[in-house]
Amino acid sequence: EAGVVQSPRYKIIEKKQPVAFWCNPISGHNTLYWYRQNLGQGPELLIRYENEEAVDDSQLPKDRFSAERLKGVDSTLKIQPAELGDSAVYLCASSLSGLMNTEAFFGQGTRLTVV
Amino acid sequence: QKEVEQNSGPLSVPEGAIASLNCTYSDRGSQSFFWYRQYSGKSPELIMSIYSNGDKEDGRFTAQLNKASQYVSLLIRDSQPSDSATYLCAVNMDSNYQLIWGAGTKLIIKP
Protein backbone atom coordinates (compact mmCIF):
# COMPACT_ATOMS: atom_id res chain seq x y z
CA GLU A 1 0.00 0.00 0.00
CA ALA A 2 1.35 3.42 -0.94
CA GLY A 3 2.09 5.81 1.88
CA VAL A 4 1.49 9.54 2.01
CA VAL A 5 2.94 11.14 -1.11
CA GLN A 6 4.15 14.72 -1.20
CA SER A 7 5.67 16.84 -3.92
CA PRO A 8 7.95 18.50 -4.55
CA ARG A 9 10.65 17.19 -2.18
CA TYR A 10 12.64 20.40 -2.35
CA LYS A 11 11.82 23.94 -3.38
CA ILE A 12 13.96 27.06 -3.48
CA ILE A 13 12.22 30.35 -4.20
CA GLU A 14 12.89 34.03 -3.84
CA LYS A 15 10.99 35.95 -1.21
CA LYS A 16 7.67 37.41 -2.31
CA GLN A 17 7.17 34.59 -4.81
CA PRO A 18 4.31 32.10 -4.51
CA VAL A 19 4.79 28.40 -3.81
CA ALA A 20 2.49 25.40 -3.63
CA PHE A 21 2.82 21.97 -2.09
CA TRP A 22 0.79 18.90 -2.94
CA CYS A 23 -0.19 15.91 -0.81
CA ASN A 24 -1.91 12.63 -1.59
CA PRO A 25 -2.91 10.81 1.62
CA ILE A 26 -3.11 7.09 2.23
CA SER A 27 -6.15 5.64 0.50
CA GLY A 28 -9.16 5.60 2.81
CA HIS A 29 -7.74 8.10 5.27
CA ASN A 30 -10.30 10.77 6.00
CA THR A 31 -8.09 13.04 8.05
CA LEU A 32 -5.29 15.07 6.53
CA TYR A 33 -2.84 17.31 8.36
CA TRP A 34 -0.40 19.94 7.16
CA TYR A 35 2.49 20.60 9.53
CA ARG A 36 5.48 22.90 9.45
CA GLN A 37 8.67 21.81 11.14
CA ASN A 38 11.66 23.97 11.87
CA LEU A 39 15.06 22.55 12.75
CA GLY A 40 15.19 21.20 16.29
CA GLN A 41 11.49 21.60 16.88
CA GLY A 42 8.46 19.37 16.79
CA PRO A 43 5.88 19.60 14.01
CA GLU A 44 3.56 22.61 14.22
CA LEU A 45 0.03 22.04 12.96
CA LEU A 46 -1.07 24.42 10.24
CA ILE A 47 -4.40 22.88 9.29
CA ARG A 48 -6.37 19.66 9.77
CA TYR A 49 -9.04 18.38 7.41
CA GLU A 50 -11.79 15.88 8.09
CA ASN A 51 -12.71 14.86 4.55
CA GLU A 52 -13.04 18.18 2.70
CA GLU A 53 -13.78 20.27 5.79
CA ALA A 54 -11.04 22.25 7.54
CA VAL A 55 -11.77 21.54 11.21
CA ASP A 56 -8.70 23.17 12.74
CA ASP A 57 -6.92 26.03 10.98
CA SER A 58 -6.26 28.18 14.02
CA GLN A 59 -2.48 28.12 13.45
CA LEU A 60 -2.62 28.85 9.72
CA PRO A 61 -1.32 32.37 8.89
CA LYS A 62 -4.29 33.23 6.76
CA ASP A 63 -2.85 36.43 5.35
CA ARG A 64 -0.42 34.47 3.20
CA PHE A 65 -1.24 30.78 3.57
CA SER A 66 -4.16 28.95 2.02
CA ALA A 67 -5.09 25.31 1.70
CA GLU A 68 -7.72 23.23 0.01
CA ARG A 69 -8.79 19.64 -0.09
CA LEU A 70 -11.23 19.33 -2.92
CA LYS A 71 -13.19 16.06 -3.01
CA GLY A 72 -11.70 15.10 0.34
CA VAL A 73 -8.63 13.36 -1.06
CA ASP A 74 -5.63 15.32 -2.39
CA SER A 75 -4.67 18.59 -0.78
CA THR A 76 -2.61 21.62 -1.70
CA LEU A 77 -1.00 24.17 0.58
CA LYS A 78 -0.07 27.53 -0.88
CA ILE A 79 2.03 30.42 0.35
CA GLN A 80 1.73 33.79 -1.35
CA PRO A 81 3.88 35.76 -0.98
CA ALA A 82 6.63 33.75 0.69
CA GLU A 83 8.81 35.33 3.37
CA LEU A 84 12.29 34.38 4.57
CA GLY A 85 10.80 33.04 7.79
CA ASP A 86 8.73 30.51 5.87
CA SER A 87 11.83 28.40 5.23
CA ALA A 88 11.05 25.06 6.88
CA VAL A 89 9.99 21.51 6.14
CA TYR A 90 6.31 21.19 5.30
CA LEU A 91 4.91 17.83 6.27
CA CYS A 92 1.66 16.24 5.27
CA ALA A 93 0.17 13.42 7.35
CA SER A 94 -3.01 11.38 7.21
CA SER A 95 -5.00 9.14 9.52
CA LEU A 96 -8.13 7.05 9.27
CA SER A 97 -10.01 9.67 11.24
CA GLY A 98 -9.31 12.52 13.61
CA LEU A 99 -10.58 10.64 16.62
CA MET A 100 -8.43 10.24 19.68
CA ASN A 101 -6.92 6.86 19.07
CA THR A 102 -6.01 7.13 15.41
CA GLU A 103 -2.39 7.13 14.41
CA ALA A 104 -1.04 9.57 11.84
CA PHE A 105 1.39 8.68 9.07
CA PHE A 106 3.67 11.22 7.43
CA GLY A 107 4.82 11.87 3.91
CA GLN A 108 8.45 12.59 3.09
CA GLY A 109 7.96 16.34 3.42
CA THR A 110 8.86 19.33 1.28
CA ARG A 111 11.91 21.31 2.28
CA LEU A 112 11.28 24.96 1.42
CA THR A 113 14.10 27.48 1.24
CA VAL A 114 13.18 31.11 0.74
CA VAL A 115 16.10 33.30 -0.33
CA GLN B 1 -1.48 26.56 27.24
CA LYS B 2 -1.43 22.91 26.31
CA GLU B 3 2.11 21.60 26.40
CA VAL B 4 4.18 18.51 25.84
CA GLU B 5 7.66 18.66 27.32
CA GLN B 6 10.70 16.60 26.43
CA ASN B 7 14.34 16.95 27.34
CA SER B 8 16.07 18.03 24.14
CA GLY B 9 19.20 16.01 24.89
CA PRO B 10 21.33 14.79 23.39
CA LEU B 11 20.98 11.61 25.40
CA SER B 12 24.04 9.42 24.93
CA VAL B 13 23.67 5.69 25.62
CA PRO B 14 26.20 2.89 25.07
CA GLU B 15 25.31 0.22 22.54
CA GLY B 16 23.45 -2.65 24.16
CA ALA B 17 22.18 -0.58 27.09
CA ILE B 18 18.63 0.60 27.79
CA ALA B 19 17.68 4.04 26.51
CA SER B 20 14.97 5.81 28.50
CA LEU B 21 13.10 8.72 26.98
CA ASN B 22 10.56 10.76 28.92
CA CYS B 23 7.69 13.07 28.09
CA THR B 24 5.33 15.05 30.31
CA TYR B 25 2.08 16.67 29.28
CA SER B 26 -0.13 19.36 30.71
CA ASP B 27 -3.69 18.25 29.87
CA ARG B 28 -4.95 15.73 32.44
CA GLY B 29 -7.76 14.73 30.10
CA SER B 30 -5.41 13.45 27.38
CA GLN B 31 -6.26 9.99 26.10
CA SER B 32 -3.86 9.02 23.32
CA PHE B 33 -0.08 9.06 23.32
CA PHE B 34 2.36 8.43 20.50
CA TRP B 35 6.09 8.04 20.06
CA TYR B 36 7.63 8.89 16.70
CA ARG B 37 11.21 8.42 15.55
CA GLN B 38 12.74 10.97 13.21
CA TYR B 39 16.07 10.45 11.51
CA SER B 40 17.95 13.54 10.40
CA GLY B 41 16.47 14.90 7.19
CA LYS B 42 13.57 12.44 7.26
CA SER B 43 9.93 12.68 8.32
CA PRO B 44 8.57 11.32 11.63
CA GLU B 45 7.82 7.60 11.72
CA LEU B 46 5.33 6.14 14.20
CA ILE B 47 6.88 3.52 16.46
CA MET B 48 4.50 3.18 19.41
CA SER B 49 1.06 4.23 20.54
CA ILE B 50 -0.40 3.79 24.02
CA TYR B 51 -3.84 4.59 25.37
CA SER B 52 -4.12 3.10 28.85
CA ASN B 53 -2.03 3.16 32.01
CA GLY B 54 0.79 0.67 32.23
CA ASP B 55 3.29 -0.80 29.83
CA LYS B 56 3.02 -1.72 26.18
CA GLU B 57 5.79 -3.75 24.59
CA ASP B 58 6.70 -4.13 20.93
CA GLY B 59 9.97 -5.88 20.28
CA ARG B 60 12.78 -3.87 21.84
CA PHE B 61 10.46 -0.94 22.54
CA THR B 62 8.31 -0.45 25.64
CA ALA B 63 5.99 2.51 26.14
CA GLN B 64 4.96 3.34 29.69
CA LEU B 65 2.02 5.56 30.57
CA ASN B 66 1.18 7.08 33.95
CA LYS B 67 -1.85 9.33 33.64
CA ALA B 68 -1.88 10.26 37.34
CA SER B 69 1.62 11.71 37.03
CA GLN B 70 1.02 12.88 33.46
CA TYR B 71 4.04 11.32 31.88
CA VAL B 72 4.75 8.83 29.16
CA SER B 73 8.09 7.19 28.54
CA LEU B 74 9.76 5.07 25.90
CA LEU B 75 12.32 2.42 26.75
CA ILE B 76 14.59 0.96 24.09
CA ARG B 77 16.30 -2.27 25.13
CA ASP B 78 19.55 -3.51 23.60
CA SER B 79 20.12 -0.12 21.98
CA GLN B 80 21.67 -0.19 18.52
CA PRO B 81 23.51 2.57 16.63
CA SER B 82 20.57 2.54 14.20
CA ASP B 83 18.36 3.76 17.05
CA SER B 84 20.22 7.07 16.98
CA ALA B 85 17.55 9.61 16.03
CA THR B 86 15.27 12.25 17.49
CA TYR B 87 12.27 10.82 19.33
CA LEU B 88 9.11 12.89 19.30
CA CYS B 89 6.30 12.53 21.82
CA ALA B 90 2.79 13.47 20.66
CA VAL B 91 -0.31 13.70 22.84
CA ASN B 92 -3.91 13.86 21.66
CA MET B 93 -5.68 16.37 23.86
CA ASP B 94 -9.28 17.41 24.49
CA SER B 95 -12.49 17.06 22.56
CA ASN B 96 -11.06 18.74 19.48
CA TYR B 97 -8.61 15.82 19.12
CA GLN B 98 -5.77 18.30 18.89
CA LEU B 99 -2.40 16.54 18.59
CA ILE B 100 0.28 18.39 20.55
CA TRP B 101 3.94 17.65 19.86
CA GLY B 102 7.02 17.84 22.00
CA ALA B 103 10.24 19.25 20.54
CA GLY B 104 11.90 15.84 20.63
CA THR B 105 14.83 14.21 22.37
CA LYS B 106 17.95 13.51 20.38
CA LEU B 107 19.28 10.04 21.17
CA ILE B 108 22.82 8.97 20.36
CA ILE B 109 23.81 5.33 20.68
CA LYS B 110 27.58 4.99 20.98
CA PRO B 111 29.18 1.80 19.60
PDB file of C-alpha atoms in Angstrom:
ATOM      1  CA  GLU A   1       0.000   0.000   0.000  1.00  0.00           C
ATOM      2  CA  ALA A   2       1.349   3.424  -0.936  1.00  0.00           C
ATOM      3  CA  GLY A   3       2.088   5.810   1.880  1.00  0.00           C
ATOM      4  CA  VAL A   4       1.491   9.538   2.011  1.00  0.00           C
ATOM      5  CA  VAL A   5       2.942  11.143  -1.111  1.00  0.00           C
ATOM      6  CA  GLN A   6       4.152  14.716  -1.200  1.00  0.00           C
ATOM      7  CA  SER A   7       5.666  16.842  -3.918  1.00  0.00           C
ATOM      8  CA  PRO A   8       7.950  18.501  -4.550  1.00  0.00           C
ATOM      9  CA  ARG A   9      10.646  17.188  -2.179  1.00  0.00           C
ATOM     10  CA  TYR A  10      12.636  20.401  -2.346  1.00  0.00           C
ATOM     11  CA  LYS A  11      11.817  23.937  -3.380  1.00  0.00           C
ATOM     12  CA  ILE A  12      13.955  27.058  -3.476  1.00  0.00           C
ATOM     13  CA  ILE A  13      12.223  30.345  -4.204  1.00  0.00           C
ATOM     14  CA  GLU A  14      12.890  34.034  -3.837  1.00  0.00           C
ATOM     15  CA  LYS A  15      10.987  35.954  -1.214  1.00  0.00           C
ATOM     16  CA  LYS A  16       7.667  37.415  -2.312  1.00  0.00           C
ATOM     17  CA  GLN A  17       7.169  34.592  -4.813  1.00  0.00           C
ATOM     18  CA  PRO A  18       4.306  32.100  -4.509  1.00  0.00           C
ATOM     19  CA  VAL A  19       4.792  28.400  -3.813  1.00  0.00           C
ATOM     20  CA  ALA A  20       2.494  25.398  -3.628  1.00  0.00           C
ATOM     21  CA  PHE A  21       2.816  21.966  -2.088  1.00  0.00           C
ATOM     22  CA  TRP A  22       0.786  18.903  -2.935  1.00  0.00           C
ATOM     23  CA  CYS A  23      -0.194  15.911  -0.810  1.00  0.00           C
ATOM     24  CA  ASN A  24      -1.909  12.627  -1.588  1.00  0.00           C
ATOM     25  CA  PRO A  25      -2.907  10.807   1.616  1.00  0.00           C
ATOM     26  CA  ILE A  26      -3.106   7.091   2.232  1.00  0.00           C
ATOM     27  CA  SER A  27      -6.146   5.638   0.498  1.00  0.00           C
ATOM     28  CA  GLY A  28      -9.160   5.603   2.809  1.00  0.00           C
ATOM     29  CA  HIS A  29      -7.736   8.102   5.273  1.00  0.00           C
ATOM     30  CA  ASN A  30     -10.305  10.772   6.004  1.00  0.00           C
ATOM     31  CA  THR A  31      -8.089  13.044   8.054  1.00  0.00           C
ATOM     32  CA  LEU A  32      -5.293  15.074   6.528  1.00  0.00           C
ATOM     33  CA  TYR A  33      -2.837  17.309   8.356  1.00  0.00           C
ATOM     34  CA  TRP A  34      -0.402  19.937   7.159  1.00  0.00           C
ATOM     35  CA  TYR A  35       2.493  20.601   9.525  1.00  0.00           C
ATOM     36  CA  ARG A  36       5.475  22.903   9.451  1.00  0.00           C
ATOM     37  CA  GLN A  37       8.672  21.808  11.139  1.00  0.00           C
ATOM     38  CA  ASN A  38      11.663  23.972  11.873  1.00  0.00           C
ATOM     39  CA  LEU A  39      15.062  22.550  12.747  1.00  0.00           C
ATOM     40  CA  GLY A  40      15.195  21.204  16.291  1.00  0.00           C
ATOM     41  CA  GLN A  41      11.486  21.599  16.884  1.00  0.00           C
ATOM     42  CA  GLY A  42       8.462  19.366  16.790  1.00  0.00           C
ATOM     43  CA  PRO A  43       5.878  19.603  14.012  1.00  0.00           C
ATOM     44  CA  GLU A  44       3.560  22.605  14.221  1.00  0.00           C
ATOM     45  CA  LEU A  45       0.031  22.037  12.958  1.00  0.00           C
ATOM     46  CA  LEU A  46      -1.073  24.424  10.236  1.00  0.00           C
ATOM     47  CA  ILE A  47      -4.397  22.875   9.290  1.00  0.00           C
ATOM     48  CA  ARG A  48      -6.374  19.663   9.773  1.00  0.00           C
ATOM     49  CA  TYR A  49      -9.043  18.383   7.414  1.00  0.00           C
ATOM     50  CA  GLU A  50     -11.786  15.885   8.085  1.00  0.00           C
ATOM     51  CA  ASN A  51     -12.706  14.859   4.545  1.00  0.00           C
ATOM     52  CA  GLU A  52     -13.039  18.182   2.701  1.00  0.00           C
ATOM     53  CA  GLU A  53     -13.775  20.271   5.794  1.00  0.00           C
ATOM     54  CA  ALA A  54     -11.037  22.249   7.541  1.00  0.00           C
ATOM     55  CA  VAL A  55     -11.774  21.539  11.212  1.00  0.00           C
ATOM     56  CA  ASP A  56      -8.701  23.170  12.744  1.00  0.00           C
ATOM     57  CA  ASP A  57      -6.920  26.030  10.984  1.00  0.00           C
ATOM     58  CA  SER A  58      -6.264  28.184  14.018  1.00  0.00           C
ATOM     59  CA  GLN A  59      -2.482  28.120  13.446  1.00  0.00           C
ATOM     60  CA  LEU A  60      -2.621  28.847   9.721  1.00  0.00           C
ATOM     61  CA  PRO A  61      -1.316  32.368   8.892  1.00  0.00           C
ATOM     62  CA  LYS A  62      -4.292  33.234   6.762  1.00  0.00           C
ATOM     63  CA  ASP A  63      -2.854  36.433   5.355  1.00  0.00           C
ATOM     64  CA  ARG A  64      -0.424  34.471   3.199  1.00  0.00           C
ATOM     65  CA  PHE A  65      -1.241  30.775   3.567  1.00  0.00           C
ATOM     66  CA  SER A  66      -4.161  28.949   2.017  1.00  0.00           C
ATOM     67  CA  ALA A  67      -5.090  25.307   1.697  1.00  0.00           C
ATOM     68  CA  GLU A  68      -7.716  23.232   0.013  1.00  0.00           C
ATOM     69  CA  ARG A  69      -8.794  19.638  -0.086  1.00  0.00           C
ATOM     70  CA  LEU A  70     -11.233  19.334  -2.916  1.00  0.00           C
ATOM     71  CA  LYS A  71     -13.193  16.061  -3.009  1.00  0.00           C
ATOM     72  CA  GLY A  72     -11.704  15.105   0.338  1.00  0.00           C
ATOM     73  CA  VAL A  73      -8.631  13.358  -1.058  1.00  0.00           C
ATOM     74  CA  ASP A  74      -5.633  15.320  -2.385  1.00  0.00           C
ATOM     75  CA  SER A  75      -4.670  18.590  -0.779  1.00  0.00           C
ATOM     76  CA  THR A  76      -2.608  21.619  -1.701  1.00  0.00           C
ATOM     77  CA  LEU A  77      -0.997  24.170   0.576  1.00  0.00           C
ATOM     78  CA  LYS A  78      -0.069  27.533  -0.877  1.00  0.00           C
ATOM     79  CA  ILE A  79       2.034  30.419   0.350  1.00  0.00           C
ATOM     80  CA  GLN A  80       1.729  33.790  -1.348  1.00  0.00           C
ATOM     81  CA  PRO A  81       3.882  35.757  -0.984  1.00  0.00           C
ATOM     82  CA  ALA A  82       6.635  33.745   0.689  1.00  0.00           C
ATOM     83  CA  GLU A  83       8.813  35.327   3.369  1.00  0.00           C
ATOM     84  CA  LEU A  84      12.288  34.377   4.565  1.00  0.00           C
ATOM     85  CA  GLY A  85      10.801  33.038   7.795  1.00  0.00           C
ATOM     86  CA  ASP A  86       8.730  30.507   5.870  1.00  0.00           C
ATOM     87  CA  SER A  87      11.827  28.403   5.231  1.00  0.00           C
ATOM     88  CA  ALA A  88      11.052  25.063   6.884  1.00  0.00           C
ATOM     89  CA  VAL A  89       9.992  21.511   6.140  1.00  0.00           C
ATOM     90  CA  TYR A  90       6.305  21.189   5.304  1.00  0.00           C
ATOM     91  CA  LEU A  91       4.911  17.827   6.270  1.00  0.00           C
ATOM     92  CA  CYS A  92       1.657  16.242   5.270  1.00  0.00           C
ATOM     93  CA  ALA A  93       0.169  13.418   7.347  1.00  0.00           C
ATOM     94  CA  SER A  94      -3.005  11.384   7.209  1.00  0.00           C
ATOM     95  CA  SER A  95      -4.996   9.140   9.522  1.00  0.00           C
ATOM     96  CA  LEU A  96      -8.130   7.049   9.267  1.00  0.00           C
ATOM     97  CA  SER A  97     -10.012   9.668  11.235  1.00  0.00           C
ATOM     98  CA  GLY A  98      -9.309  12.517  13.609  1.00  0.00           C
ATOM     99  CA  LEU A  99     -10.582  10.637  16.619  1.00  0.00           C
ATOM    100  CA  MET A 100      -8.433  10.244  19.682  1.00  0.00           C
ATOM    101  CA  ASN A 101      -6.921   6.860  19.073  1.00  0.00           C
ATOM    102  CA  THR A 102      -6.012   7.129  15.415  1.00  0.00           C
ATOM    103  CA  GLU A 103      -2.387   7.126  14.409  1.00  0.00           C
ATOM    104  CA  ALA A 104      -1.038   9.567  11.838  1.00  0.00           C
ATOM    105  CA  PHE A 105       1.389   8.682   9.069  1.00  0.00           C
ATOM    106  CA  PHE A 106       3.670  11.217   7.433  1.00  0.00           C
ATOM    107  CA  GLY A 107       4.821  11.871   3.914  1.00  0.00           C
ATOM    108  CA  GLN A 108       8.450  12.588   3.095  1.00  0.00           C
ATOM    109  CA  GLY A 109       7.963  16.336   3.420  1.00  0.00           C
ATOM    110  CA  THR A 110       8.862  19.329   1.283  1.00  0.00           C
ATOM    111  CA  ARG A 111      11.914  21.306   2.276  1.00  0.00           C
ATOM    112  CA  LEU A 112      11.284  24.956   1.418  1.00  0.00           C
ATOM    113  CA  THR A 113      14.097  27.478   1.235  1.00  0.00           C
ATOM    114  CA  VAL A 114      13.181  31.112   0.740  1.00  0.00           C
ATOM    115  CA  VAL A 115      16.097  33.304  -0.330  1.00  0.00           C
TER     116      VAL A 115
ATOM    117  CA  GLN B   1      -1.481  26.564  27.238  1.00  0.00           C
ATOM    118  CA  LYS B   2      -1.426  22.910  26.313  1.00  0.00           C
ATOM    119  CA  GLU B   3       2.105  21.599  26.399  1.00  0.00           C
ATOM    120  CA  VAL B   4       4.179  18.510  25.840  1.00  0.00           C
ATOM    121  CA  GLU B   5       7.656  18.658  27.324  1.00  0.00           C
ATOM    122  CA  GLN B   6      10.699  16.604  26.427  1.00  0.00           C
ATOM    123  CA  ASN B   7      14.341  16.954  27.337  1.00  0.00           C
ATOM    124  CA  SER B   8      16.066  18.032  24.136  1.00  0.00           C
ATOM    125  CA  GLY B   9      19.202  16.015  24.892  1.00  0.00           C
ATOM    126  CA  PRO B  10      21.331  14.792  23.388  1.00  0.00           C
ATOM    127  CA  LEU B  11      20.984  11.612  25.399  1.00  0.00           C
ATOM    128  CA  SER B  12      24.035   9.423  24.929  1.00  0.00           C
ATOM    129  CA  VAL B  13      23.673   5.690  25.618  1.00  0.00           C
ATOM    130  CA  PRO B  14      26.204   2.887  25.066  1.00  0.00           C
ATOM    131  CA  GLU B  15      25.309   0.219  22.543  1.00  0.00           C
ATOM    132  CA  GLY B  16      23.451  -2.649  24.161  1.00  0.00           C
ATOM    133  CA  ALA B  17      22.179  -0.583  27.092  1.00  0.00           C
ATOM    134  CA  ILE B  18      18.633   0.602  27.786  1.00  0.00           C
ATOM    135  CA  ALA B  19      17.683   4.043  26.508  1.00  0.00           C
ATOM    136  CA  SER B  20      14.972   5.807  28.503  1.00  0.00           C
ATOM    137  CA  LEU B  21      13.097   8.725  26.979  1.00  0.00           C
ATOM    138  CA  ASN B  22      10.560  10.757  28.923  1.00  0.00           C
ATOM    139  CA  CYS B  23       7.688  13.065  28.090  1.00  0.00           C
ATOM    140  CA  THR B  24       5.329  15.052  30.306  1.00  0.00           C
ATOM    141  CA  TYR B  25       2.079  16.671  29.276  1.00  0.00           C
ATOM    142  CA  SER B  26      -0.132  19.361  30.708  1.00  0.00           C
ATOM    143  CA  ASP B  27      -3.691  18.246  29.868  1.00  0.00           C
ATOM    144  CA  ARG B  28      -4.946  15.733  32.438  1.00  0.00           C
ATOM    145  CA  GLY B  29      -7.756  14.734  30.104  1.00  0.00           C
ATOM    146  CA  SER B  30      -5.407  13.449  27.379  1.00  0.00           C
ATOM    147  CA  GLN B  31      -6.265   9.993  26.097  1.00  0.00           C
ATOM    148  CA  SER B  32      -3.857   9.025  23.317  1.00  0.00           C
ATOM    149  CA  PHE B  33      -0.079   9.055  23.320  1.00  0.00           C
ATOM    150  CA  PHE B  34       2.358   8.435  20.500  1.00  0.00           C
ATOM    151  CA  TRP B  35       6.091   8.041  20.058  1.00  0.00           C
ATOM    152  CA  TYR B  36       7.629   8.889  16.700  1.00  0.00           C
ATOM    153  CA  ARG B  37      11.209   8.423  15.552  1.00  0.00           C
ATOM    154  CA  GLN B  38      12.739  10.969  13.207  1.00  0.00           C
ATOM    155  CA  TYR B  39      16.066  10.447  11.511  1.00  0.00           C
ATOM    156  CA  SER B  40      17.954  13.536  10.401  1.00  0.00           C
ATOM    157  CA  GLY B  41      16.466  14.897   7.189  1.00  0.00           C
ATOM    158  CA  LYS B  42      13.568  12.436   7.263  1.00  0.00           C
ATOM    159  CA  SER B  43       9.933  12.681   8.320  1.00  0.00           C
ATOM    160  CA  PRO B  44       8.575  11.315  11.626  1.00  0.00           C
ATOM    161  CA  GLU B  45       7.824   7.600  11.720  1.00  0.00           C
ATOM    162  CA  LEU B  46       5.326   6.139  14.198  1.00  0.00           C
ATOM    163  CA  ILE B  47       6.884   3.516  16.461  1.00  0.00           C
ATOM    164  CA  MET B  48       4.501   3.177  19.407  1.00  0.00           C
ATOM    165  CA  SER B  49       1.056   4.235  20.541  1.00  0.00           C
ATOM    166  CA  ILE B  50      -0.397   3.794  24.025  1.00  0.00           C
ATOM    167  CA  TYR B  51      -3.844   4.594  25.367  1.00  0.00           C
ATOM    168  CA  SER B  52      -4.124   3.101  28.851  1.00  0.00           C
ATOM    169  CA  ASN B  53      -2.027   3.156  32.005  1.00  0.00           C
ATOM    170  CA  GLY B  54       0.792   0.665  32.230  1.00  0.00           C
ATOM    171  CA  ASP B  55       3.290  -0.797  29.831  1.00  0.00           C
ATOM    172  CA  LYS B  56       3.024  -1.718  26.181  1.00  0.00           C
ATOM    173  CA  GLU B  57       5.792  -3.745  24.595  1.00  0.00           C
ATOM    174  CA  ASP B  58       6.699  -4.127  20.932  1.00  0.00           C
ATOM    175  CA  GLY B  59       9.975  -5.877  20.276  1.00  0.00           C
ATOM    176  CA  ARG B  60      12.777  -3.872  21.838  1.00  0.00           C
ATOM    177  CA  PHE B  61      10.464  -0.942  22.541  1.00  0.00           C
ATOM    178  CA  THR B  62       8.307  -0.449  25.643  1.00  0.00           C
ATOM    179  CA  ALA B  63       5.992   2.506  26.140  1.00  0.00           C
ATOM    180  CA  GLN B  64       4.957   3.344  29.689  1.00  0.00           C
ATOM    181  CA  LEU B  65       2.017   5.564  30.570  1.00  0.00           C
ATOM    182  CA  ASN B  66       1.181   7.079  33.955  1.00  0.00           C
ATOM    183  CA  LYS B  67      -1.845   9.335  33.643  1.00  0.00           C
ATOM    184  CA  ALA B  68      -1.876  10.262  37.336  1.00  0.00           C
ATOM    185  CA  SER B  69       1.619  11.708  37.028  1.00  0.00           C
ATOM    186  CA  GLN B  70       1.023  12.881  33.457  1.00  0.00           C
ATOM    187  CA  TYR B  71       4.036  11.317  31.877  1.00  0.00           C
ATOM    188  CA  VAL B  72       4.749   8.826  29.160  1.00  0.00           C
ATOM    189  CA  SER B  73       8.090   7.189  28.538  1.00  0.00           C
ATOM    190  CA  LEU B  74       9.762   5.066  25.905  1.00  0.00           C
ATOM    191  CA  LEU B  75      12.322   2.416  26.750  1.00  0.00           C
ATOM    192  CA  ILE B  76      14.593   0.958  24.090  1.00  0.00           C
ATOM    193  CA  ARG B  77      16.299  -2.268  25.128  1.00  0.00           C
ATOM    194  CA  ASP B  78      19.549  -3.514  23.601  1.00  0.00           C
ATOM    195  CA  SER B  79      20.120  -0.117  21.978  1.00  0.00           C
ATOM    196  CA  GLN B  80      21.666  -0.187  18.520  1.00  0.00           C
ATOM    197  CA  PRO B  81      23.513   2.568  16.628  1.00  0.00           C
ATOM    198  CA  SER B  82      20.571   2.545  14.196  1.00  0.00           C
ATOM    199  CA  ASP B  83      18.364   3.761  17.049  1.00  0.00           C
ATOM    200  CA  SER B  84      20.221   7.075  16.978  1.00  0.00           C
ATOM    201  CA  ALA B  85      17.552   9.614  16.032  1.00  0.00           C
ATOM    202  CA  THR B  86      15.266  12.247  17.488  1.00  0.00           C
ATOM    203  CA  TYR B  87      12.269  10.819  19.334  1.00  0.00           C
ATOM    204  CA  LEU B  88       9.114  12.885  19.305  1.00  0.00           C
ATOM    205  CA  CYS B  89       6.300  12.528  21.816  1.00  0.00           C
ATOM    206  CA  ALA B  90       2.789  13.467  20.662  1.00  0.00           C
ATOM    207  CA  VAL B  91      -0.311  13.698  22.837  1.00  0.00           C
ATOM    208  CA  ASN B  92      -3.906  13.861  21.661  1.00  0.00           C
ATOM    209  CA  MET B  93      -5.683  16.373  23.858  1.00  0.00           C
ATOM    210  CA  ASP B  94      -9.279  17.406  24.488  1.00  0.00           C
ATOM    211  CA  SER B  95     -12.494  17.061  22.560  1.00  0.00           C
ATOM    212  CA  ASN B  96     -11.062  18.739  19.480  1.00  0.00           C
ATOM    213  CA  TYR B  97      -8.606  15.825  19.122  1.00  0.00           C
ATOM    214  CA  GLN B  98      -5.768  18.299  18.894  1.00  0.00           C
ATOM    215  CA  LEU B  99      -2.398  16.541  18.594  1.00  0.00           C
ATOM    216  CA  ILE B 100       0.284  18.392  20.547  1.00  0.00           C
ATOM    217  CA  TRP B 101       3.942  17.645  19.860  1.00  0.00           C
ATOM    218  CA  GLY B 102       7.025  17.839  22.005  1.00  0.00           C
ATOM    219  CA  ALA B 103      10.235  19.252  20.539  1.00  0.00           C
ATOM    220  CA  GLY B 104      11.896  15.841  20.632  1.00  0.00           C
ATOM    221  CA  THR B 105      14.833  14.212  22.373  1.00  0.00           C
ATOM    222  CA  LYS B 106      17.954  13.509  20.378  1.00  0.00           C
ATOM    223  CA  LEU B 107      19.275  10.037  21.166  1.00  0.00           C
ATOM    224  CA  ILE B 108      22.823   8.970  20.359  1.00  0.00           C
ATOM    225  CA  ILE B 109      23.813   5.330  20.681  1.00  0.00           C
ATOM    226  CA  LYS B 110      27.580   4.987  20.981  1.00  0.00           C
ATOM    227  CA  PRO B 111      29.184   1.800  19.599  1.00  0.00           C
TER     228      PRO B 111
END
